[in-house]
Short mmCIF file of C-alpha atoms and ligand atoms in Angstrom, two decimals:
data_model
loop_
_atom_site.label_atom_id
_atom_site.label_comp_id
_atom_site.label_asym_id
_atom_site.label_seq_id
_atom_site.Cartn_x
_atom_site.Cartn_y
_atom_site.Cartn_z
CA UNK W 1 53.98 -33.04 14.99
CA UNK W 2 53.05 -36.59 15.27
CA UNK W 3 54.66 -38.88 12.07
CA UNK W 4 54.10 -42.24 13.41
CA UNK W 5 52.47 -43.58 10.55
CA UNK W 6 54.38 -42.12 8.13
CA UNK W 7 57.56 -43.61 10.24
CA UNK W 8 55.47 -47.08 10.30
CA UNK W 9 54.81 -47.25 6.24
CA UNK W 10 58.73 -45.75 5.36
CA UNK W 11 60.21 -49.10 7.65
CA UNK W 12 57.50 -51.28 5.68
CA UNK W 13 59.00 -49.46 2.19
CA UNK W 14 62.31 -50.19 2.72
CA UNK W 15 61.91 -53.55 2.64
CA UNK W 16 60.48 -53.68 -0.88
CA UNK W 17 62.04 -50.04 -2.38
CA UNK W 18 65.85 -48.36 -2.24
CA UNK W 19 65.78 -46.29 0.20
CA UNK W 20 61.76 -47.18 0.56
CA UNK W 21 61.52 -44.27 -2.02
CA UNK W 22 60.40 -44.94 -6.17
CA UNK W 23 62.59 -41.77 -6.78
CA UNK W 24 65.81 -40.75 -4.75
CA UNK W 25 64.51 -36.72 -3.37
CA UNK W 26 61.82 -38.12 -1.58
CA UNK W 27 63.78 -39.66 0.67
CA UNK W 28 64.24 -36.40 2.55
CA UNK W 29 67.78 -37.74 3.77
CA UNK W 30 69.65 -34.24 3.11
CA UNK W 31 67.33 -32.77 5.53
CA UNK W 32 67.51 -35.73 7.83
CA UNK W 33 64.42 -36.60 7.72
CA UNK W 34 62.05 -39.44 7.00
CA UNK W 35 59.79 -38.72 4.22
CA UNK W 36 55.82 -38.54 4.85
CA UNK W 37 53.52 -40.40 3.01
CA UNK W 38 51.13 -38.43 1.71
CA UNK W 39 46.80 -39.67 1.82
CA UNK W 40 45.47 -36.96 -0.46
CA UNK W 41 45.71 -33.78 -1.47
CA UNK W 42 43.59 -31.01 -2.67
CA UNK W 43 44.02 -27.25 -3.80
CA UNK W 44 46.88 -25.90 -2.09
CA UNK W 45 47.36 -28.50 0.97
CA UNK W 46 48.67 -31.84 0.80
CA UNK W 47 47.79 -34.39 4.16
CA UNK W 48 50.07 -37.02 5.53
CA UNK W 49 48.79 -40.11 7.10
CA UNK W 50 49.34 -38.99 10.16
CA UNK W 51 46.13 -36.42 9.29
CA UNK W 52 48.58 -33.55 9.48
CA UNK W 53 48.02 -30.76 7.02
CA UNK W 54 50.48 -28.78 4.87
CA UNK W 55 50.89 -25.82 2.41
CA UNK W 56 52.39 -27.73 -0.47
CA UNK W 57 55.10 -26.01 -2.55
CA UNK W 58 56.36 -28.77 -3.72
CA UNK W 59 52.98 -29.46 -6.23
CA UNK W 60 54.36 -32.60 -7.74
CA UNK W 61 58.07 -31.02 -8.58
CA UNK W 62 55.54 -28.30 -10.76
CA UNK W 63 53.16 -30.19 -12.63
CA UNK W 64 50.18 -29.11 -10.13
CA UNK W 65 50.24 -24.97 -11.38
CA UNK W 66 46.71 -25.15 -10.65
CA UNK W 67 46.93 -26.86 -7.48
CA UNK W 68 45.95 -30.32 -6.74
CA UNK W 69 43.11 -32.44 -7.59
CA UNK W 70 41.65 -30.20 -9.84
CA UNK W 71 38.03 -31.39 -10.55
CA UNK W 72 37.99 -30.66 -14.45
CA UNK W 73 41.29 -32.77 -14.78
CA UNK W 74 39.99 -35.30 -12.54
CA UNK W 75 36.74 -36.07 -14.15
CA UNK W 76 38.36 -35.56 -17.84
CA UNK W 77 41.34 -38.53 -16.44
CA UNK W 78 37.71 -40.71 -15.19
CA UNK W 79 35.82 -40.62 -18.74
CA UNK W 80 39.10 -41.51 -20.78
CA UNK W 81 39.21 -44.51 -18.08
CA UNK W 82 36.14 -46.06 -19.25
CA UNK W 83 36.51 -45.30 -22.79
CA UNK W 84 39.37 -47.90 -22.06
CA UNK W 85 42.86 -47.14 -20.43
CA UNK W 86 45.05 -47.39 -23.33
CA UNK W 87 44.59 -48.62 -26.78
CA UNK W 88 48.34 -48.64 -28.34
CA UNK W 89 46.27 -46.86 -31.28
CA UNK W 90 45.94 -43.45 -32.78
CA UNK W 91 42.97 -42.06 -31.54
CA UNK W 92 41.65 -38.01 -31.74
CA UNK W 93 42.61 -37.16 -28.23
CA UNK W 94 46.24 -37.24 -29.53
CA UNK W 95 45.62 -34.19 -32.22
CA UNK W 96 44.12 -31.99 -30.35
CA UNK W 97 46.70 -32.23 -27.08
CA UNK W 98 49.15 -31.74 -30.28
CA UNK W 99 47.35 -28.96 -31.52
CA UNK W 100 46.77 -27.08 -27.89
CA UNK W 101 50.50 -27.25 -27.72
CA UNK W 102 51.99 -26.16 -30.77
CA UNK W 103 49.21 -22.83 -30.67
CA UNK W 104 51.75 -22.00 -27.40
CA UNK W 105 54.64 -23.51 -28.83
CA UNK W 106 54.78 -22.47 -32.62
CA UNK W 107 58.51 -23.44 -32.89
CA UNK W 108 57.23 -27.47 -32.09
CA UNK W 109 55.50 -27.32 -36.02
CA UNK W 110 56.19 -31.33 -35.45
CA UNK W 111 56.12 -33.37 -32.08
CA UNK W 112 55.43 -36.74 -30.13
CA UNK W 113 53.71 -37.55 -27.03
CA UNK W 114 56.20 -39.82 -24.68
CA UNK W 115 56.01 -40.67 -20.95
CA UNK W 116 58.19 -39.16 -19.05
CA UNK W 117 60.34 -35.56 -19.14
CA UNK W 118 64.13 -38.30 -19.26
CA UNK W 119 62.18 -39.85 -22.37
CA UNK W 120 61.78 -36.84 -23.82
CA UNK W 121 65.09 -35.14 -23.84
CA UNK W 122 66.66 -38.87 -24.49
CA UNK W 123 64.64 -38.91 -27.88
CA UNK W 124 65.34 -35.16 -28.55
CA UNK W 125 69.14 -35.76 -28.29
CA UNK W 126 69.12 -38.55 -30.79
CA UNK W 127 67.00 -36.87 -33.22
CA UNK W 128 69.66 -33.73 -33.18
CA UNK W 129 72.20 -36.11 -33.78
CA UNK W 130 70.35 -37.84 -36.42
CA UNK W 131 69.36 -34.54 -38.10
CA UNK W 132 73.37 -33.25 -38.23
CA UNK W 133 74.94 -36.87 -38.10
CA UNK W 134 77.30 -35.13 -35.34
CA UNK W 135 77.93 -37.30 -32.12
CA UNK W 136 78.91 -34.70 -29.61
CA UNK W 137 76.32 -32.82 -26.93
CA UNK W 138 77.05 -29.47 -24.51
CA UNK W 139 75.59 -29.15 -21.51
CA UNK W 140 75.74 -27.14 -18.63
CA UNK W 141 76.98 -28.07 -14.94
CA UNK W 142 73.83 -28.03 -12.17
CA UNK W 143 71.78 -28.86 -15.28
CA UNK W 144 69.28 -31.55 -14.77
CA UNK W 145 67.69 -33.54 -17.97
CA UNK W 146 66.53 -36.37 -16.90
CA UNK W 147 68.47 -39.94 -15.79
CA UNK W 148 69.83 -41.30 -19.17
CA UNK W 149 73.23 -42.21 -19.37
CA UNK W 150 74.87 -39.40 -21.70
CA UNK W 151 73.24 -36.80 -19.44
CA UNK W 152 74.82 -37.80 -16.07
CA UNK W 153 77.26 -36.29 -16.36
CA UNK W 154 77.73 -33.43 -13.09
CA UNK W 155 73.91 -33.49 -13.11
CA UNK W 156 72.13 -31.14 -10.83
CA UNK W 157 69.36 -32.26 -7.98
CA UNK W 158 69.45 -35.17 -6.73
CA UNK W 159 72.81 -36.24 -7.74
CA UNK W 160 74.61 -32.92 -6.45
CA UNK W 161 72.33 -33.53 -3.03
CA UNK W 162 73.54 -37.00 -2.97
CA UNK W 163 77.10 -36.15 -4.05
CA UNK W 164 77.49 -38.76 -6.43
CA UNK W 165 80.02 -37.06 -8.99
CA UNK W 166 78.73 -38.45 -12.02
CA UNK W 167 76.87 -41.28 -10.68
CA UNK W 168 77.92 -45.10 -10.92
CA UNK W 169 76.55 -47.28 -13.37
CA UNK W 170 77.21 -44.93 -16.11
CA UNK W 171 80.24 -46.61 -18.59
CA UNK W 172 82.73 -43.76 -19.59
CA UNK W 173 81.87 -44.55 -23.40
CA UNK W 174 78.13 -43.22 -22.88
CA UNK W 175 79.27 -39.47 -21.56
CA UNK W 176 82.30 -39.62 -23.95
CA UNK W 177 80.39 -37.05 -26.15
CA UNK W 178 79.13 -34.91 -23.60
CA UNK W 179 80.93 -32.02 -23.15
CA UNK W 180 80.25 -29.57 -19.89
CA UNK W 181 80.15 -25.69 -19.80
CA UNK W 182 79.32 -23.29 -17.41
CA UNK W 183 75.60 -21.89 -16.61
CA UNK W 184 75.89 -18.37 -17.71
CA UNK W 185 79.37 -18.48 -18.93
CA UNK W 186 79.56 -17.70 -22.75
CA UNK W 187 83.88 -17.99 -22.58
CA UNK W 188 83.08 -21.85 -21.60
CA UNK W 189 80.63 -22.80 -24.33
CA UNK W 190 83.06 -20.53 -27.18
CA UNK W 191 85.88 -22.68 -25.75
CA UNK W 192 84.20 -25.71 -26.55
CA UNK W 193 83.08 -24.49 -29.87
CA UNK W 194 85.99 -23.56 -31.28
CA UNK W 195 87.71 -26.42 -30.08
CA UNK W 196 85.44 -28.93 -32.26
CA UNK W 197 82.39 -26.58 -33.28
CA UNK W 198 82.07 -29.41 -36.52
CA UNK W 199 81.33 -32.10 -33.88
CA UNK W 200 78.60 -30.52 -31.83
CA UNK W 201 75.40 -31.75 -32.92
CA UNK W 202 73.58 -29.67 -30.27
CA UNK W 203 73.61 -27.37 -27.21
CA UNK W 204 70.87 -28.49 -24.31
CA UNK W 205 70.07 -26.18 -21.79
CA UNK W 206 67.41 -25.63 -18.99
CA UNK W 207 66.92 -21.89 -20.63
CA UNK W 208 66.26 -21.15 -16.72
CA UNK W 209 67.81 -23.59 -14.57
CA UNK W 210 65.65 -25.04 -11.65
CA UNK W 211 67.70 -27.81 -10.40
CA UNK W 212 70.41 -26.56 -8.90
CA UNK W 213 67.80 -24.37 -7.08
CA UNK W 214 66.56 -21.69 -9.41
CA UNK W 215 69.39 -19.40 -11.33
CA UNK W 216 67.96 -17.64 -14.06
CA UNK W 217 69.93 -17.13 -17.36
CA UNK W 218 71.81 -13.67 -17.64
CA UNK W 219 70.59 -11.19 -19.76
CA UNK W 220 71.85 -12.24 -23.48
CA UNK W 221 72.92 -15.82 -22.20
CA UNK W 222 70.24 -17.61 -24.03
CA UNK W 223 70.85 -14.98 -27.39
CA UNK W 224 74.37 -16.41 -27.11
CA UNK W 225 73.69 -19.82 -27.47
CA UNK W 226 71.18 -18.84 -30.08
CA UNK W 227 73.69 -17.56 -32.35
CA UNK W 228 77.07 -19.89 -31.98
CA UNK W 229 74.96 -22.42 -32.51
CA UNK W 230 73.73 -20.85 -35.94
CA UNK W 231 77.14 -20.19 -36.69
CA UNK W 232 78.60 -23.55 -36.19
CA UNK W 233 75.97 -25.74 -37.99
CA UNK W 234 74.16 -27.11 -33.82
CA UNK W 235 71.15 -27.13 -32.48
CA UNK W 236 70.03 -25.54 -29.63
CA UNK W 237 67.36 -27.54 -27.33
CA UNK W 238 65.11 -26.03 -24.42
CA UNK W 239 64.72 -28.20 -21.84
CA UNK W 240 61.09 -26.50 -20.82
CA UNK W 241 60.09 -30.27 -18.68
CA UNK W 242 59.65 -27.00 -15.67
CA UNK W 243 59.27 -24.07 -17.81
CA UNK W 244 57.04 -25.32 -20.16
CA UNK W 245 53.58 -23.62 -19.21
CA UNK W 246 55.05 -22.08 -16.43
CA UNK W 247 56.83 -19.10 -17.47
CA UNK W 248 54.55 -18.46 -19.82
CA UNK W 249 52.17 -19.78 -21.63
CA UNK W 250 54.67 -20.55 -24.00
CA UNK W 251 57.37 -21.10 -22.04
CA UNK W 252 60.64 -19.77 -21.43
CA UNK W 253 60.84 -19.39 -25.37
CA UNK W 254 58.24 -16.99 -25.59
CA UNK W 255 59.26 -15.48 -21.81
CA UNK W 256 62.64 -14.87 -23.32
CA UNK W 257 62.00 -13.99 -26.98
CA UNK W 258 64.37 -17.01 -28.22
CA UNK W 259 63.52 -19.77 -30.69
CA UNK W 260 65.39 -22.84 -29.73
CA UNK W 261 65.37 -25.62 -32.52
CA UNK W 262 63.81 -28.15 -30.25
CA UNK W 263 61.75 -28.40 -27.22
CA UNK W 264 61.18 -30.95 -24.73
CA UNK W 265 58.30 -30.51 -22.33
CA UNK W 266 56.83 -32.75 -19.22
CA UNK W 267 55.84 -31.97 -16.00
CA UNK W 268 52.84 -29.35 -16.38
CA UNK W 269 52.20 -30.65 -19.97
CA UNK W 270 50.53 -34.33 -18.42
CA UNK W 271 48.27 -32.34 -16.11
CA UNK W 272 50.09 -34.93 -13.27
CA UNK W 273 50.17 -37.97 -15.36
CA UNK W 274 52.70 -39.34 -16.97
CA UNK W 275 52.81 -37.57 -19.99
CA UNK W 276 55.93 -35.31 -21.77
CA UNK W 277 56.75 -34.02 -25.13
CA UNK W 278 59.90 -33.54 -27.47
CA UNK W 279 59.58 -31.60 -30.80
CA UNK W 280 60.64 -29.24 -32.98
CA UNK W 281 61.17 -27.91 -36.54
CA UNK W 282 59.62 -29.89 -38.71
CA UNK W 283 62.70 -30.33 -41.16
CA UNK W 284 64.26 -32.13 -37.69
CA UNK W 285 61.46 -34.09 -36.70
CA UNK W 286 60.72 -35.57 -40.02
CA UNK W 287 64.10 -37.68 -39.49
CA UNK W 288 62.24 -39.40 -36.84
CA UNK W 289 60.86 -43.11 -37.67
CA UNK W 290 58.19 -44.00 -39.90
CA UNK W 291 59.28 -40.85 -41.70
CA UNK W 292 63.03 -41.02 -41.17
CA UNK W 293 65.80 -43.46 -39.51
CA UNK W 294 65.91 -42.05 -36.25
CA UNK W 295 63.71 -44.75 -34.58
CA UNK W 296 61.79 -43.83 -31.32
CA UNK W 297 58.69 -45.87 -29.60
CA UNK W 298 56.45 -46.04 -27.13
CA UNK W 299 53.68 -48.99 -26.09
CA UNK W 300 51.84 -46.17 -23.84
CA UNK W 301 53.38 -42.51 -25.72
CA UNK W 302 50.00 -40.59 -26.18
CA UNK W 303 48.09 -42.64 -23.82
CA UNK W 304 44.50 -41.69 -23.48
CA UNK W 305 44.02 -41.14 -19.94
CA UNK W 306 47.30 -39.35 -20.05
CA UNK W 307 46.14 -37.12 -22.79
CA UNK W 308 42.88 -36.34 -21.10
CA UNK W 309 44.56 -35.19 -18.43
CA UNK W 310 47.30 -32.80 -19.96
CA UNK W 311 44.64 -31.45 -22.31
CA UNK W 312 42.02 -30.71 -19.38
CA UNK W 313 44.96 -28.76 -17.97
CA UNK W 314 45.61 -26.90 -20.64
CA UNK W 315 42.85 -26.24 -21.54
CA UNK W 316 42.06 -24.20 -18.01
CA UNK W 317 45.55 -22.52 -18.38
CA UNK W 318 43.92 -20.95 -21.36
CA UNK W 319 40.65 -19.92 -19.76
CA UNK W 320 42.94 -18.57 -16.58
CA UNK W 321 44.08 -15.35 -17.94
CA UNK W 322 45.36 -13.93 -14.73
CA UNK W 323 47.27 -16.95 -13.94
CA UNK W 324 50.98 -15.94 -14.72
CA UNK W 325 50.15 -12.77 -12.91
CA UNK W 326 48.95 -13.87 -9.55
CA UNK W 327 51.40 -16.94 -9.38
CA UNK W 328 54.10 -14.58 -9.85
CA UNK W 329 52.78 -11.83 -7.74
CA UNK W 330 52.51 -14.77 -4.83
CA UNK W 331 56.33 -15.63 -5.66
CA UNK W 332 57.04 -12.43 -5.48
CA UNK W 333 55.61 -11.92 -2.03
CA UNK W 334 57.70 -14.82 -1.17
CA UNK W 335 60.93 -13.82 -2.56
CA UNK W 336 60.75 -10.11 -0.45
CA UNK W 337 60.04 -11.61 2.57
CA UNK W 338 63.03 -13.76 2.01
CA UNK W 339 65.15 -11.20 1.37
CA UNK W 340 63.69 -8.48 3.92
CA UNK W 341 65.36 -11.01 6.71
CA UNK W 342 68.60 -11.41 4.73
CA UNK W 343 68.05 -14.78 3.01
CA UNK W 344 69.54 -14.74 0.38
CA UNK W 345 67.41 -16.11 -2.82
CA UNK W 346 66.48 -16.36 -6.58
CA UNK W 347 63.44 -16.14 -8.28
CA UNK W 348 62.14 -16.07 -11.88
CA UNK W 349 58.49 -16.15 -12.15
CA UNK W 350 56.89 -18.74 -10.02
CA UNK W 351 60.19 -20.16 -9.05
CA UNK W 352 61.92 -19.62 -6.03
CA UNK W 353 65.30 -21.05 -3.95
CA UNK W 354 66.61 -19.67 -1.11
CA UNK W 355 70.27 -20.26 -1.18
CA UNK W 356 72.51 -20.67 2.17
CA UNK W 357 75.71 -18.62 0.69
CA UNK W 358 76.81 -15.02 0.85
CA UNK W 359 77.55 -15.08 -2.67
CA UNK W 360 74.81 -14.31 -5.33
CA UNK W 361 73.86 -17.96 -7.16
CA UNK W 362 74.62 -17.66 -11.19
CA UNK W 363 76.07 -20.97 -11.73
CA UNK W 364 76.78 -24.57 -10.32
CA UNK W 365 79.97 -23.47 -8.29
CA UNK W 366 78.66 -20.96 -6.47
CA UNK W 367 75.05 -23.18 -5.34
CA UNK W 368 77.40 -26.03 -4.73
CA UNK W 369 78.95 -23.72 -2.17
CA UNK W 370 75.65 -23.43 -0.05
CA UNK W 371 75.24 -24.75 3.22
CA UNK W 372 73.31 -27.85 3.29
CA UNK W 373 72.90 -28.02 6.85
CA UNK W 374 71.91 -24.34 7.69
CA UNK W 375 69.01 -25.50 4.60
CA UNK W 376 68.29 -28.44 6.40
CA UNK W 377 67.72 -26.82 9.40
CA UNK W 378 65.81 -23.99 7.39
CA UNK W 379 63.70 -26.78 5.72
CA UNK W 380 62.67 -28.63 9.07
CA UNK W 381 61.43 -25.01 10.60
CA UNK W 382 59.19 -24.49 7.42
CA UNK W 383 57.89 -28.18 7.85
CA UNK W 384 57.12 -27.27 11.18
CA UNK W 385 54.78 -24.22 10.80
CA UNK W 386 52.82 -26.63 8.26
CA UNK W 387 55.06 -25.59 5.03
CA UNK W 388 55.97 -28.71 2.95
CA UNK W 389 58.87 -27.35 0.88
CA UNK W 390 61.50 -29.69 -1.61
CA UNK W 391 63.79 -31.10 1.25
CA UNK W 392 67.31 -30.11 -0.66
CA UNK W 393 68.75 -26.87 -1.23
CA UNK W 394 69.11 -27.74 -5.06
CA UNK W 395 65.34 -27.58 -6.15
CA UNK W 396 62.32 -25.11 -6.66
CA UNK W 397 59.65 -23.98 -4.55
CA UNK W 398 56.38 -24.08 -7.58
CA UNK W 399 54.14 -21.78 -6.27
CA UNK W 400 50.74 -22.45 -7.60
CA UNK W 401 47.59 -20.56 -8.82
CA UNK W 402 46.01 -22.55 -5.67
CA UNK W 403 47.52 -20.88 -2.51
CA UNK W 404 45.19 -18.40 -1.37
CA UNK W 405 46.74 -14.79 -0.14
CA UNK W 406 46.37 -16.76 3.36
CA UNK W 407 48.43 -19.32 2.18
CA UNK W 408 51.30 -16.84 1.08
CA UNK W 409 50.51 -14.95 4.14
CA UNK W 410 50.77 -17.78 6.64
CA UNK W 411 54.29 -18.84 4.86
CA UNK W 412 55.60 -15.73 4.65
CA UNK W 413 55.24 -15.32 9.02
CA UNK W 414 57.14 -18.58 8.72
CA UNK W 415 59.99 -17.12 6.68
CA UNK W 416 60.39 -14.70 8.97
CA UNK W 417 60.21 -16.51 11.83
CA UNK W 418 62.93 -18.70 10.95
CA UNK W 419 65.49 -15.44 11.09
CA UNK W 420 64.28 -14.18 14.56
CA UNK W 421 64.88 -17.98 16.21
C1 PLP Q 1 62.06 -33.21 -14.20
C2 PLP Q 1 62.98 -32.88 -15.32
C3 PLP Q 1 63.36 -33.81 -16.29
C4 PLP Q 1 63.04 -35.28 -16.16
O1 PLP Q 1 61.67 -35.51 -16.24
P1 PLP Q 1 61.09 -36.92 -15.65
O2 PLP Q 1 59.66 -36.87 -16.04
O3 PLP Q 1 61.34 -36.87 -14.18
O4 PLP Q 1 61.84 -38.00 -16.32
C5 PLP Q 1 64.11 -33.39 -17.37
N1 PLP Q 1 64.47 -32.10 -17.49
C6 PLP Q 1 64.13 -31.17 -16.59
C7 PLP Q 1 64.54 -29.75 -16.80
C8 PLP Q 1 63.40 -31.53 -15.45
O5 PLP Q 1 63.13 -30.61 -14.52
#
């Protein structure tokens, strides 16, 4: 495979970007690579500027569940542009995306329109603590929320790839609230509980996590959390920024049956701009500013190119009523093949991680146990039969309503090539 060019443009980065990447992943460094810059993409494939072509899994880290360049989101995204790019006004674009949201997410009765899925959480943190006027957060180890300070603490991704313990940068003082517990561990979060349940003004969880690869919640995990929070006065947020659309078409909260008390969304929800979403019940979100004196802003939340886009999107979700189906038949396909040569692996609907450990992956300690290497060299065999996968052993695979049985076909020969090497 020839990557000249894309060797060329990442020297010219590097002298203008850290690591010559605007987000650390990309940089491909766990799999020792380079990373590939990318000309276009359409459907399923995405094309480097080398001209070589690739089954994308990646699909934008999952806001592409249709595939890429989709023509109805494109051409919605070009008639917003020359009604005018952004107008730092209310305008009618704003209430419907609202309103195509809350149909699939009845528990968001309120919500705003920020711009990216770290926003989002950020503001649904504060307005939890405004709401209970309690300081203190839990969240889960191999959890990832976004890059704001409180929420770096033992985050999952890119940090546990980079093995940056909590990450630099981050004073003590701004994770002195947070409080870790254990993915799927009900003992950890009681512990915590009943060691200051007054002071807990919520509990934030990825109801299934996806970035420390994908390790679905136990049966009655998420019914847990549901409850001691009750008990003990909390909230309980859903991170959805993944699930959000993807699960379901209302998420993981409709997926799993559980009403969390607020919801961030992203990813899916901007149709691949930058577009995400906090909210809740209304009793919560009516602290927020003009209404109440939890103050949040944004010069481009509810942008109108952004909104065009996310609405477009949604909107075809709802006219695609075997989506859920096929995507997770395709995963599906996947996942056996995976396991039918002994990988071992994890998948909840579209999601999928294969996992380089003997053990099975519920939790942070066992994925941090994987072998990085034996992924790397996993990774770099996919890349080579044309499969462009996340290059760390702590993300997804999306699979999207794009790849063709072909597709699914040609990836699963590549699976199972890699075990008779
Ligand atoms: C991607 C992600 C975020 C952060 O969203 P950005 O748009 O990258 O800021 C937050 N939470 C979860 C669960 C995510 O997967």
């Amino acid at each position: 495979m020839n990557t000249a060019r894309s060797q060329q443009l990442y020297e010219r980065a590097c002298g203008f970007m850290p690591g010559g990447v605007n987000s650390p992943v990309r940089a491909c460094r766990s799999v020792g690579m380079t990373p590939l810059f990318i000309s276009r993409a359409s459907g399923s494939k995405i094309y480097d500027e080398d001209g070589n072509e690739f089954i994308d899994y990646i699909c934008s880290w999952g806001p592409n569940i249709l595939g890429h360049a989709v023509p109805q989101v494109a051409e919605a995204v070009k008639a917003a542009c020359d009604r005018g790019l952004t107008f730092g006004a209310c305008h009618k674009g704003e209430i419907e995306l609202a309103e195509l949201i809350r149909r699939h997410f009845p528990s968001m009765e309120l919500l705003r329109l920020v711009n990216s899925g770290t926003e989002a959480v950020m503001s649904a943190i504060r307005a939890a603590r405004g709401y209970t006027g309690r300081d203190r957060i839990v969240k889960f180890e191999g959890c990832y929320h976004g890059h704001s300070d409180g929420l770096l603490a033992k985050a999952g991704s890119g940090l546990m790839t980079h093995a940056i313990p909590s990450g630099a940068g981050v004073p003590a003082g701004c994770t002195a609230d947070t409080l870790l517990a254990k993915y799927n561990d009900e003992g950890s979060v009681e512990k915590l509980f009943s060691a200051c349940g007054d002071t807990i003004a919520a509990v934030i969880v990825e109801p299934c996590a996806a970035n420390m690869g994908v390790v679905p919640p136990k049966p009655g995990f998420l019914e847990f959390l549901r409850d001691i929070t009750r008990k003990y006065g909390a909230l309980l947020i859903f991170d959805e920024v993944i699930t959000g659309f993807r699960l379901s078409d209302g998420g993981a909260q409709k997926y799993y049956g559980i009403t969390p008390d607020l919801t961030t969304l992203g990813k899916i929800v901007g149709g691949g701009m930058p577009l995400a979403v906090y909210g809740g019940r209304r009793e919560i979100m009516e602290c927020v500013a003009p209404l109440g004196s939890v103050y949040q802003a944004g010069t481009l939340s509810g942008n109108p190119c952004a909104v065009a886009a996310g609405t477009a999107q949604l909107k075809l979700i709802e006219n695609t009523p075997d989506l859920y189906e096929r995507i997770n038949s395709s995963a599906e396909r996947l996942y056996s093949a995976m396991l039918d040569v002994g990988l071992n692996a994890n998948r909840c609907g579209s999601l999928l991680t294969v996992f380089f450990t003997d053990r099975q992956v519920t939790d942070y300690d066992a994925a941090v146990k994987c072998d990085t290497g034996k992924f790397a060299e996993y990774w770099r065999h996919m890349l080579e039969n044309s499969i462009y996968a996340a290059p760390s052993q702590f993300e997804a695979m999306f699979v999207s309503y794009a790849h063709s049985d072909e597709d699914i076909e040609r990836t699963v020969d590549a699976i199972k090539s890699f075990k008779l090497r």
